[in-house]
mmCIF file of C-alpha atoms in Angstrom:
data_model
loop_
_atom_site.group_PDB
_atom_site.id
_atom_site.type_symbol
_atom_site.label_atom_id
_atom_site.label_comp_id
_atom_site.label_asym_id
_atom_site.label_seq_id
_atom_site.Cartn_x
_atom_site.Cartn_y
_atom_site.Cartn_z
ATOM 1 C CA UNK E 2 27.755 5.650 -5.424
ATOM 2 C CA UNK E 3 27.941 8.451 -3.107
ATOM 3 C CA UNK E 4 30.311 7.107 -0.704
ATOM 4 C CA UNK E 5 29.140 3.222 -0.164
ATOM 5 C CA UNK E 6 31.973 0.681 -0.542
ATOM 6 C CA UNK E 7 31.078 -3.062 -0.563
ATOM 7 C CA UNK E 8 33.553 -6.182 0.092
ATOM 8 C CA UNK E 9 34.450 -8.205 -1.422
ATOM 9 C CA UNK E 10 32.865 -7.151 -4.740
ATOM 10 C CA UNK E 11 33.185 -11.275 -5.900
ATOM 11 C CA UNK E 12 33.429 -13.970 -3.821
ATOM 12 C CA UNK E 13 32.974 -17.730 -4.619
ATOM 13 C CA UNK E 14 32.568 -20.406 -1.639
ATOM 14 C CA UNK E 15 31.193 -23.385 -1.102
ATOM 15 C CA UNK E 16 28.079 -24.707 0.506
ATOM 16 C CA UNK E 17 28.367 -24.954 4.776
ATOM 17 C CA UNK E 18 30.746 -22.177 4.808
ATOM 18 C CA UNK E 19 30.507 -18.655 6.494
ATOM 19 C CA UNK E 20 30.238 -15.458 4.679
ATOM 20 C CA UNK E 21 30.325 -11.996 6.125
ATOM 21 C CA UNK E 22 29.907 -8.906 3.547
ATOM 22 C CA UNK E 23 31.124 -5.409 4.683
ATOM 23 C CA UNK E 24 29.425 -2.435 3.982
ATOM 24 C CA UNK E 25 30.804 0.822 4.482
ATOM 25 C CA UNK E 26 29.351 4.371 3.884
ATOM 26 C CA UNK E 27 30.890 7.628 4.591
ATOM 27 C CA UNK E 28 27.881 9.894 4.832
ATOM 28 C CA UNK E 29 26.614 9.149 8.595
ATOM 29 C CA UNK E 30 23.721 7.580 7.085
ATOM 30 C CA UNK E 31 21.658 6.432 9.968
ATOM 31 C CA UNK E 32 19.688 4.128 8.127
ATOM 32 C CA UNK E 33 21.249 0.479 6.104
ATOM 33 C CA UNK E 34 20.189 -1.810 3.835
ATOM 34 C CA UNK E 35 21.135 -5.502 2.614
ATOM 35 C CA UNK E 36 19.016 -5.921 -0.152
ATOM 36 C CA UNK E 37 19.420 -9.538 -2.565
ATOM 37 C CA UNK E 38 18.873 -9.074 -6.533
ATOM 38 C CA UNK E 39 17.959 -12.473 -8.516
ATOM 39 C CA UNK E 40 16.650 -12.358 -12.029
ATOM 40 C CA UNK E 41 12.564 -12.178 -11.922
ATOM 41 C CA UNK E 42 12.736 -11.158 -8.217
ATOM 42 C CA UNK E 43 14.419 -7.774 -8.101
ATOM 43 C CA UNK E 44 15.645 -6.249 -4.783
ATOM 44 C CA UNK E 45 14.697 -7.894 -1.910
ATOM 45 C CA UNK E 46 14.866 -6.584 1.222
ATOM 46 C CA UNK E 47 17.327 -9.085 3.873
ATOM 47 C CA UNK E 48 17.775 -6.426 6.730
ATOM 48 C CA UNK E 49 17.917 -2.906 7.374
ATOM 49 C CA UNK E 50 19.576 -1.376 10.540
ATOM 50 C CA UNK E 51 18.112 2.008 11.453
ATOM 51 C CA UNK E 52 20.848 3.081 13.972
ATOM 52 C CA UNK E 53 23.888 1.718 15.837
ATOM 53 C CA UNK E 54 23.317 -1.568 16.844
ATOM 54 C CA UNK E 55 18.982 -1.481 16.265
ATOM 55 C CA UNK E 56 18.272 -3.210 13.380
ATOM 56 C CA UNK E 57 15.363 -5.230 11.743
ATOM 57 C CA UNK E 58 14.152 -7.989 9.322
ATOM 58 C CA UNK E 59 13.310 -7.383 6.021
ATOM 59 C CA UNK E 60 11.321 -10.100 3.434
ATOM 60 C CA UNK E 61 14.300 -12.774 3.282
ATOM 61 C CA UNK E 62 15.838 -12.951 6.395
ATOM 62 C CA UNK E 63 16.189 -16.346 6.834
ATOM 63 C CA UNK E 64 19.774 -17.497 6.879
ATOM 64 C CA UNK E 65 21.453 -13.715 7.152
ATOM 65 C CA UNK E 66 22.653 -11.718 10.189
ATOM 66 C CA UNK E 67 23.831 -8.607 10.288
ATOM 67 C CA UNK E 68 25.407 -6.288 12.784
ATOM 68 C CA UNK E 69 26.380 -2.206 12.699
ATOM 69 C CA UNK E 70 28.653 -2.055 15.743
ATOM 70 C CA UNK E 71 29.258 2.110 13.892
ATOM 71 C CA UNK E 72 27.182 4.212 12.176
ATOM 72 C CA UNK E 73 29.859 3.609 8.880
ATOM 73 C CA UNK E 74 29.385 -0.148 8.700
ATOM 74 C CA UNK E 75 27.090 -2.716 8.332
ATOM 75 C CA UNK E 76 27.889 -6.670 7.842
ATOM 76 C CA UNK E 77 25.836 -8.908 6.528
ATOM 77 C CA UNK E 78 26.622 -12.515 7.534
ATOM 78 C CA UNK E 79 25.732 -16.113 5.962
ATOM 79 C CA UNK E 80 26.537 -18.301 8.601
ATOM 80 C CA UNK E 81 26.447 -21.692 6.815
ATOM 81 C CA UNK E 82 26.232 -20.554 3.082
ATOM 82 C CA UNK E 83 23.588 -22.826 0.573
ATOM 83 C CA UNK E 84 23.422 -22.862 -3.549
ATOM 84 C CA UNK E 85 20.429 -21.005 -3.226
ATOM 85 C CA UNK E 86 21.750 -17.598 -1.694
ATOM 86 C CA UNK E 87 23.647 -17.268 -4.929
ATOM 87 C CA UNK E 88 22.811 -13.602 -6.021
ATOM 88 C CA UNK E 89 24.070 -10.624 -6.214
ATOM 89 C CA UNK E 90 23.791 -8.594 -2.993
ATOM 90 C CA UNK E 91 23.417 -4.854 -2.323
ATOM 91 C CA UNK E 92 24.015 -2.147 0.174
ATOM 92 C CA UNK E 93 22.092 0.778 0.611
ATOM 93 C CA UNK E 94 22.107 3.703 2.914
ATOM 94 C CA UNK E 95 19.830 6.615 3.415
ATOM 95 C CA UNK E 96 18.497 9.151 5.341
ATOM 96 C CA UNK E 97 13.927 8.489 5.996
ATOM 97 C CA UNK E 98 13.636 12.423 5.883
ATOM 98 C CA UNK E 99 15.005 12.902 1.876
ATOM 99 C CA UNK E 100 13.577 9.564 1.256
ATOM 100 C CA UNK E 101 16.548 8.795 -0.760
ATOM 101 C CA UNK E 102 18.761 5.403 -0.941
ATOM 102 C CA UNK E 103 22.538 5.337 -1.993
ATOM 103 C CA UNK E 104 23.468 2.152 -3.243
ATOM 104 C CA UNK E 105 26.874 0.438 -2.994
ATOM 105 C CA UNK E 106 27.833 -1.616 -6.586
ATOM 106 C CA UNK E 107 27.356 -4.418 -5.473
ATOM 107 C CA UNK E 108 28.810 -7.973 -4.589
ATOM 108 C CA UNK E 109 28.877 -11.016 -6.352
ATOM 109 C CA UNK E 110 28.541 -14.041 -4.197
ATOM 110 C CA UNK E 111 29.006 -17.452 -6.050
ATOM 111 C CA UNK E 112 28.085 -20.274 -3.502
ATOM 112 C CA UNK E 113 29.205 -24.014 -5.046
ATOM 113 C CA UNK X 12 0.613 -10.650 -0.772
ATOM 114 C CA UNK X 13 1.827 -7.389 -1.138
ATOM 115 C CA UNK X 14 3.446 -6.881 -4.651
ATOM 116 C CA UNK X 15 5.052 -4.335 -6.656
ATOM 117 C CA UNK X 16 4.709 -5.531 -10.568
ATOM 118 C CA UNK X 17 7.026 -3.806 -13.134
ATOM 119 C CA UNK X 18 6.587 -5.259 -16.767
ATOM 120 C CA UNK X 19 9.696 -7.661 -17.377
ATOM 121 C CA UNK X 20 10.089 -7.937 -20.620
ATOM 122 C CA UNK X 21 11.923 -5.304 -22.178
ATOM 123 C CA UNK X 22 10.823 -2.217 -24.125
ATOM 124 C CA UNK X 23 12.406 -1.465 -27.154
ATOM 125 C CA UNK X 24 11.874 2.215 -28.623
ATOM 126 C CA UNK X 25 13.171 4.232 -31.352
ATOM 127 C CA UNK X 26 15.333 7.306 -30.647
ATOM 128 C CA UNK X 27 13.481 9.842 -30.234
ATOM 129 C CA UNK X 28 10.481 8.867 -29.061
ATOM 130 C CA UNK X 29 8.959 8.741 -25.808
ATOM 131 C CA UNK X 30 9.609 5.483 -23.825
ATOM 132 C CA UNK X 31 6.344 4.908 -20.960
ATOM 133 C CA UNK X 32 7.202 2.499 -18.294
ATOM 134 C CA UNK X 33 4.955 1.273 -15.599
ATOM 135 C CA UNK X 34 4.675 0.432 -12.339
ATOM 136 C CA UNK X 35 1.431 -1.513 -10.478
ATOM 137 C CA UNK X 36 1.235 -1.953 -6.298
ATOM 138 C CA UNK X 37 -1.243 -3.813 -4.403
ATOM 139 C CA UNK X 38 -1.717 -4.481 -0.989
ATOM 140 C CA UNK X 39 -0.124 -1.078 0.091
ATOM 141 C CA UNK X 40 -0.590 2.580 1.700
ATOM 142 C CA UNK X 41 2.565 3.982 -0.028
ATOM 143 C CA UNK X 42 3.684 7.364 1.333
ATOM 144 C CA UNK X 43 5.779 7.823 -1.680
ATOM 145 C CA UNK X 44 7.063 6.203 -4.900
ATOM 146 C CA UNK X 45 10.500 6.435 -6.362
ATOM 147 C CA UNK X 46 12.176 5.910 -10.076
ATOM 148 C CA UNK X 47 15.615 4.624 -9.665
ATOM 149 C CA UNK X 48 18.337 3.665 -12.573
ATOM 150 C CA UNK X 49 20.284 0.641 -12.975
ATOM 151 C CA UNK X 50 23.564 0.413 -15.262
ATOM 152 C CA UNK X 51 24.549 -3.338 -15.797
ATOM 153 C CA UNK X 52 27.420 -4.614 -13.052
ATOM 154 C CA UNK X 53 26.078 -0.879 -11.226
ATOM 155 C CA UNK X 54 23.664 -0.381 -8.229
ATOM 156 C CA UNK X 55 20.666 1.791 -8.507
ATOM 157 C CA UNK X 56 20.509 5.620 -8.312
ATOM 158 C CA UNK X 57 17.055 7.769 -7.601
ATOM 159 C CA UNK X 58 16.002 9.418 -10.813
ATOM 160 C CA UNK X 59 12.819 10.643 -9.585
ATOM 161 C CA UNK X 60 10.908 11.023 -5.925
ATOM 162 C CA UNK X 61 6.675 11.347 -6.135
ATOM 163 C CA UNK X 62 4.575 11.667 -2.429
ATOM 164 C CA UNK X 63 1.262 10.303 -2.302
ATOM 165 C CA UNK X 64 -0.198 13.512 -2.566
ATOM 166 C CA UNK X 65 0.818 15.000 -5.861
ATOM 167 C CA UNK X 66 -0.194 13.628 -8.868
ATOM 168 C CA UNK X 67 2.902 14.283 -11.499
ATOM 169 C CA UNK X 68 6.610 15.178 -11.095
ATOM 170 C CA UNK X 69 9.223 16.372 -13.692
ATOM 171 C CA UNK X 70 12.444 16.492 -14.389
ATOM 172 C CA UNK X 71 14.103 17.678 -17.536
ATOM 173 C CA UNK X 72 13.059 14.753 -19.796
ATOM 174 C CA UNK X 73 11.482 12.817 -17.149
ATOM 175 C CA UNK X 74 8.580 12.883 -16.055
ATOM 176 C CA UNK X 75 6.120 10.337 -13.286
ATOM 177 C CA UNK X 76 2.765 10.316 -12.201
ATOM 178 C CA UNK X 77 1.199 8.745 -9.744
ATOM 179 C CA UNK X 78 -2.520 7.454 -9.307
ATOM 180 C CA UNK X 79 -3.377 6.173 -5.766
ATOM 181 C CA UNK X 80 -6.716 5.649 -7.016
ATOM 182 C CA UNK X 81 -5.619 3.006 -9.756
ATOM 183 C CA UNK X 82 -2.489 1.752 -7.577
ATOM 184 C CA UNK X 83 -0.251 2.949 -10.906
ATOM 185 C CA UNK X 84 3.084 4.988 -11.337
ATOM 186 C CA UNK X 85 3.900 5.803 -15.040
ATOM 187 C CA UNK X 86 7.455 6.845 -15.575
ATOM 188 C CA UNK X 87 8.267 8.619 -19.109
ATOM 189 C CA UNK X 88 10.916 9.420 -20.909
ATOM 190 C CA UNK X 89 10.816 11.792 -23.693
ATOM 191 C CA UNK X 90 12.987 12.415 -26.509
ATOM 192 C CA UNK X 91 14.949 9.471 -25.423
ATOM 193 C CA UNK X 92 18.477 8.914 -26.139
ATOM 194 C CA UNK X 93 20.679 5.340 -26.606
ATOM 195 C CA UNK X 94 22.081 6.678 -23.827
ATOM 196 C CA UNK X 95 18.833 6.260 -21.471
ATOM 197 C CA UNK X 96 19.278 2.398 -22.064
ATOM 198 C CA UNK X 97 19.449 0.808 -18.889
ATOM 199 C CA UNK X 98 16.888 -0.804 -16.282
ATOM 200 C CA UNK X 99 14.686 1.014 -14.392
ATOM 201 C CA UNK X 100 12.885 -0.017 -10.917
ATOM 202 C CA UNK X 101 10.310 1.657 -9.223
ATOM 203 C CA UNK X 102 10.282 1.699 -5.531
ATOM 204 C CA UNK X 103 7.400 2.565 -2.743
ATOM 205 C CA UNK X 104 7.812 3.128 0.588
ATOM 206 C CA UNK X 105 4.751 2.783 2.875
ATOM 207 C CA UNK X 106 3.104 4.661 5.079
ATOM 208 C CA UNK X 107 3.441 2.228 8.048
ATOM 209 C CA UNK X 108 6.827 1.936 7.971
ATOM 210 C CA UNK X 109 9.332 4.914 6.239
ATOM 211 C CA UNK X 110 11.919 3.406 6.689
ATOM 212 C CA UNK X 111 11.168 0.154 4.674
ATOM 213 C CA UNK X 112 11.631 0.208 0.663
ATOM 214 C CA UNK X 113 10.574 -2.434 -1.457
ATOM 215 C CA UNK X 114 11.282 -2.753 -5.229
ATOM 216 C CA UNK X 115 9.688 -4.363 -8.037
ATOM 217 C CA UNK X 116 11.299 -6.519 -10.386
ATOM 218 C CA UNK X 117 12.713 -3.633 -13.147
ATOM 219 C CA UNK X 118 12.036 -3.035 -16.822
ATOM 220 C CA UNK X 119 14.430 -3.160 -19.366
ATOM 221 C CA UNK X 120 15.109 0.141 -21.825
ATOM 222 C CA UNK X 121 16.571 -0.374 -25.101
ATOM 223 C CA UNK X 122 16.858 2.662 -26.969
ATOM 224 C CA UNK X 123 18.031 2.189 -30.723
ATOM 225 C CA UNK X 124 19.415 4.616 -32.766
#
């Protein structure tokens, strides 16, 4: 996983609550990723942060934040969780010149 | 809509044999495609990088191609192990934006023995 730590890895919560997911790499990265994986839909794109403190919608922003206050880590938060942001969600960081992503393993989020 | 379209249901090969997946985009300028692996309960890791301007990559028993012309990435496998079991997304990033990578929905391998 080449240095990308997620947490929590599971998490179950209930609808109208917050959420915050911590990513954390160890590579000075400049470029994150949140990406969402639901069966039929792959890896969507949430947001992507392309430097301390820039960062930038992605396909399914609606409902997520996110902040990188440091290069190392990058939150993703669900201010008033719903059912349907049940998924699995993924961190990725990378480097635009090697056009290579290194993915976290992932964290579960349950939402009741 | 733009759209990346991997075939979801799963292929199921013989060892041995050489497993083809494939990979359709519309709607984009991609300035490269990519291959990556997926292990159940794991995240993804890059198998296989291919620019817009070359037509075929390899790697040990892997190889991809890419036609800009058809809008097509073929990924093969040959000689293919149980062990290759696993899914496997393709990924394009476009020319507008390098910094942007979008997925399609994965293919699942089953190799039997």
């Amino acid at each position: 996983d080449a240095g990308i730590t997620q947490s929590p890895r599971h998490k179950v919560t209930e609808t109208g609550t917050p959420v915050t997911l911590r990513c954390h790499q160890t590579e000075n990265h400049r470029y994150m990723y949140w990406y969402r994986q639901d069966p039929g839909h792959g890896l969507r794109l949430i947001h992507y942060s392309y430097g301390v403190k820039d960062t930038d919608k992605g396909e399914v922003s609606d409902g997520y934040s996110v902040s990188r206050s440091k290069t190392e880590d990058f939150l993703l938060t669900l201010e008033s969780a719903t059912s349907s942001q049940t998924s699995v969600y993924f961190c990725a960081a990378g480097q635009s010149n090697t056009g290579e992503l290194f993915f976290g393993e992932g964290s579960r989020l349950t939402v009741l | 809509s733009q759209k990346i379209e991997q075939n979801s249901e799963a292929l199921n090969i013989q060892e041995g044999k050489t497993a083809t997946l494939t990979c359709n985009y519309t709607n984009y300028s991609p300035a490269y495609l990519q291959w990556y692996r997926q292990d159940p309960g794991r995240g993804p890791v890059l198998l296989l990088l291919i620019r817009e301007n070359e037509k075929e990559k390899r790697k040990e028993r892997l190889k991809v191609t890419f036609d800009t012309t058809l809008k097509q990435s073929l990924f093969h496998i040959t000689a293919s192990q149980p062990a290759d079991s696993a899914t496997y997304l393709c990924a394009l990033v476009p020319l507008d934006n390098f910094n942007k990578f979008y997925f399609g929905s994965g293919t699942k391998l089953n190799v039997k023995p």
